One Martini backbone bead per residue (centre of mass of N, CA, C, O) as a GRO file, in nm:
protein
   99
    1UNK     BB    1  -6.969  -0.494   0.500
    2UNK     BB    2  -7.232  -0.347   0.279
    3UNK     BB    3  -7.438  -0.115   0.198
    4UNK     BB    4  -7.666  -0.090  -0.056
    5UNK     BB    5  -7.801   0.097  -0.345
    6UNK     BB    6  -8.029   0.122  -0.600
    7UNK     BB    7  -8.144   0.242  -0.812
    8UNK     BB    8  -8.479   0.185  -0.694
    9UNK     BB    9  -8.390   0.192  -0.399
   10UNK     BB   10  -8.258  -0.095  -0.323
   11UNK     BB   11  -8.136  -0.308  -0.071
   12UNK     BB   12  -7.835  -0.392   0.020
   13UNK     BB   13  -7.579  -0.673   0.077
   14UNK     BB   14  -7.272  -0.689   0.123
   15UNK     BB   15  -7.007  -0.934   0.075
   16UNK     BB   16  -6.733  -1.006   0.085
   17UNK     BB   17  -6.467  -1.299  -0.043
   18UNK     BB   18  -6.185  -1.246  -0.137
   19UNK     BB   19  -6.088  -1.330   0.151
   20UNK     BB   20  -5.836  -1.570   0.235
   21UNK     BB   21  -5.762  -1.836   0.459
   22UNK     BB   22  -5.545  -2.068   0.609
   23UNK     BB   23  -5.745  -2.128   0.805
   24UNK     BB   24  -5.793  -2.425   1.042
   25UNK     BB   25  -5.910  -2.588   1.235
   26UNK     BB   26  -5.959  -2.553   1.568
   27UNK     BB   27  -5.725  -2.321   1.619
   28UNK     BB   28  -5.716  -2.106   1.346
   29UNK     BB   29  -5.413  -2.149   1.179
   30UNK     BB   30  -5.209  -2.067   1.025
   31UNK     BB   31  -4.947  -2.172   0.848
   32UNK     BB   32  -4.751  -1.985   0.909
   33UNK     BB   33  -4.781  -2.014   1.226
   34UNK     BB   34  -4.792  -2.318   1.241
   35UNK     BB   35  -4.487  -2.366   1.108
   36UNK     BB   36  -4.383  -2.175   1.383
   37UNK     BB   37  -4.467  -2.399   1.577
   38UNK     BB   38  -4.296  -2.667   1.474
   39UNK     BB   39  -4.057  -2.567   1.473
   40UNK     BB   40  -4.008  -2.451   1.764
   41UNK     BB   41  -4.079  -2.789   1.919
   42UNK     BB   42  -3.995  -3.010   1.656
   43UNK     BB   43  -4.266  -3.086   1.576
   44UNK     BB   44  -4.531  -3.269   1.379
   45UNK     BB   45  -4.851  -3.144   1.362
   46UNK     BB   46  -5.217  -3.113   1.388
   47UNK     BB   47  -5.486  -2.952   1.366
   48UNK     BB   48  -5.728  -3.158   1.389
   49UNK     BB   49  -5.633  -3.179   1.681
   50UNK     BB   50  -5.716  -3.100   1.986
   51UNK     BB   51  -5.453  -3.100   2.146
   52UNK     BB   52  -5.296  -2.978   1.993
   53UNK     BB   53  -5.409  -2.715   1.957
   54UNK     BB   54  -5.399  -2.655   2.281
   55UNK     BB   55  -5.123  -2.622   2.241
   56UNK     BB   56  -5.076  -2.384   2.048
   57UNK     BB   57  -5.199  -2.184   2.233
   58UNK     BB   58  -5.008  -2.212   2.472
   59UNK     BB   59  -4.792  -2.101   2.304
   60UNK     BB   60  -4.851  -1.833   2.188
   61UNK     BB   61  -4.942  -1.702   2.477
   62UNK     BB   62  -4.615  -1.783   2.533
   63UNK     BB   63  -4.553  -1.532   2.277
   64UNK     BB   64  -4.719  -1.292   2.397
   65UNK     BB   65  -4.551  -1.275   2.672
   66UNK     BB   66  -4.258  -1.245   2.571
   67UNK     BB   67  -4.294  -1.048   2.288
   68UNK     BB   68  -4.549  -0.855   2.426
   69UNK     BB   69  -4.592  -0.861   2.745
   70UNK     BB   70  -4.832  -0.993   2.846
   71UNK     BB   71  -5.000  -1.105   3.061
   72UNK     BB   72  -5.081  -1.408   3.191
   73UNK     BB   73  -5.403  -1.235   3.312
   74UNK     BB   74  -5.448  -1.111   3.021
   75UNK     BB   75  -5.715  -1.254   2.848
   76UNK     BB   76  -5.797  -1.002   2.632
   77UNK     BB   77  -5.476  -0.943   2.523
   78UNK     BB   78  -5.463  -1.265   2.432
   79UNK     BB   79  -5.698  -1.258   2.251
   80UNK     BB   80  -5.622  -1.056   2.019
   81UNK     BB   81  -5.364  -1.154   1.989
   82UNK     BB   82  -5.475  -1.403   1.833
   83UNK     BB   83  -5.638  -1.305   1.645
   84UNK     BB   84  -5.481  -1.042   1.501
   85UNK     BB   85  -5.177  -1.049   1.580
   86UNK     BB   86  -4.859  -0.941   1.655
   87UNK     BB   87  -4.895  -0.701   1.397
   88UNK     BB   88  -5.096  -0.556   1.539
   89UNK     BB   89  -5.011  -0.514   1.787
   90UNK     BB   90  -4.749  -0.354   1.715
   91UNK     BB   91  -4.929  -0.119   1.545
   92UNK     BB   92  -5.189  -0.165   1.762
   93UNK     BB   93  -5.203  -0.076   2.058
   94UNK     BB   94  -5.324  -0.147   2.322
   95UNK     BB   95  -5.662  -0.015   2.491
   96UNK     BB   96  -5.822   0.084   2.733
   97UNK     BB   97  -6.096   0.129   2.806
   98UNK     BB   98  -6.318   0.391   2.943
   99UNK     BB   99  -6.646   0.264   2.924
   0.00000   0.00000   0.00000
């Protein structure tokens, strides 16, 4: 979101909208996440589905476990990797707040 000035001086909020995502259902997993979720388990499940969905988070929190250490006690470090995705944390590592 951008905040932007017209020549008469009107202030106005832009929104991009550009940005385009695979992500829907219950657990807003993209199609690349969820298929490769789908191959992980062996088999073919629905994103619309609310059980399907909690197994796939639970699966996901179990691959970020894994492949990038974090405790699976760290609740906060575990919903950021499932937010911005393991590719986002692996090139900028989490980093305790101090304040």
């Amino acid at each position: 979101m951008w905040m932007m000035q017209s020549r008469q001086g009107v202030v106005f909020w832009v929104f991009p909208l550009w940005r385009k995502s695979s992500s829907y259902g219950y657990a807003q997993a993209k199609d690349e996440t969820w298929r490769w979720y789908e191959r992980s388990i062996g088999k073919n499940r629905d994103r619309d589905d609310f059980s399907d969905a909690i197994d796939f988070i639970g699966w996901y929190n179990n691959q970020s476990v894994r492949t990038l250490g974090i405790s699976r006690t760290d609740t906060f470090s575990l919903y950021l990797a499932y937010h911005e995705g393991h590719g986002a944390i692996v090139r900028e590592p989490i980093v305790a707040n101090s304040g």
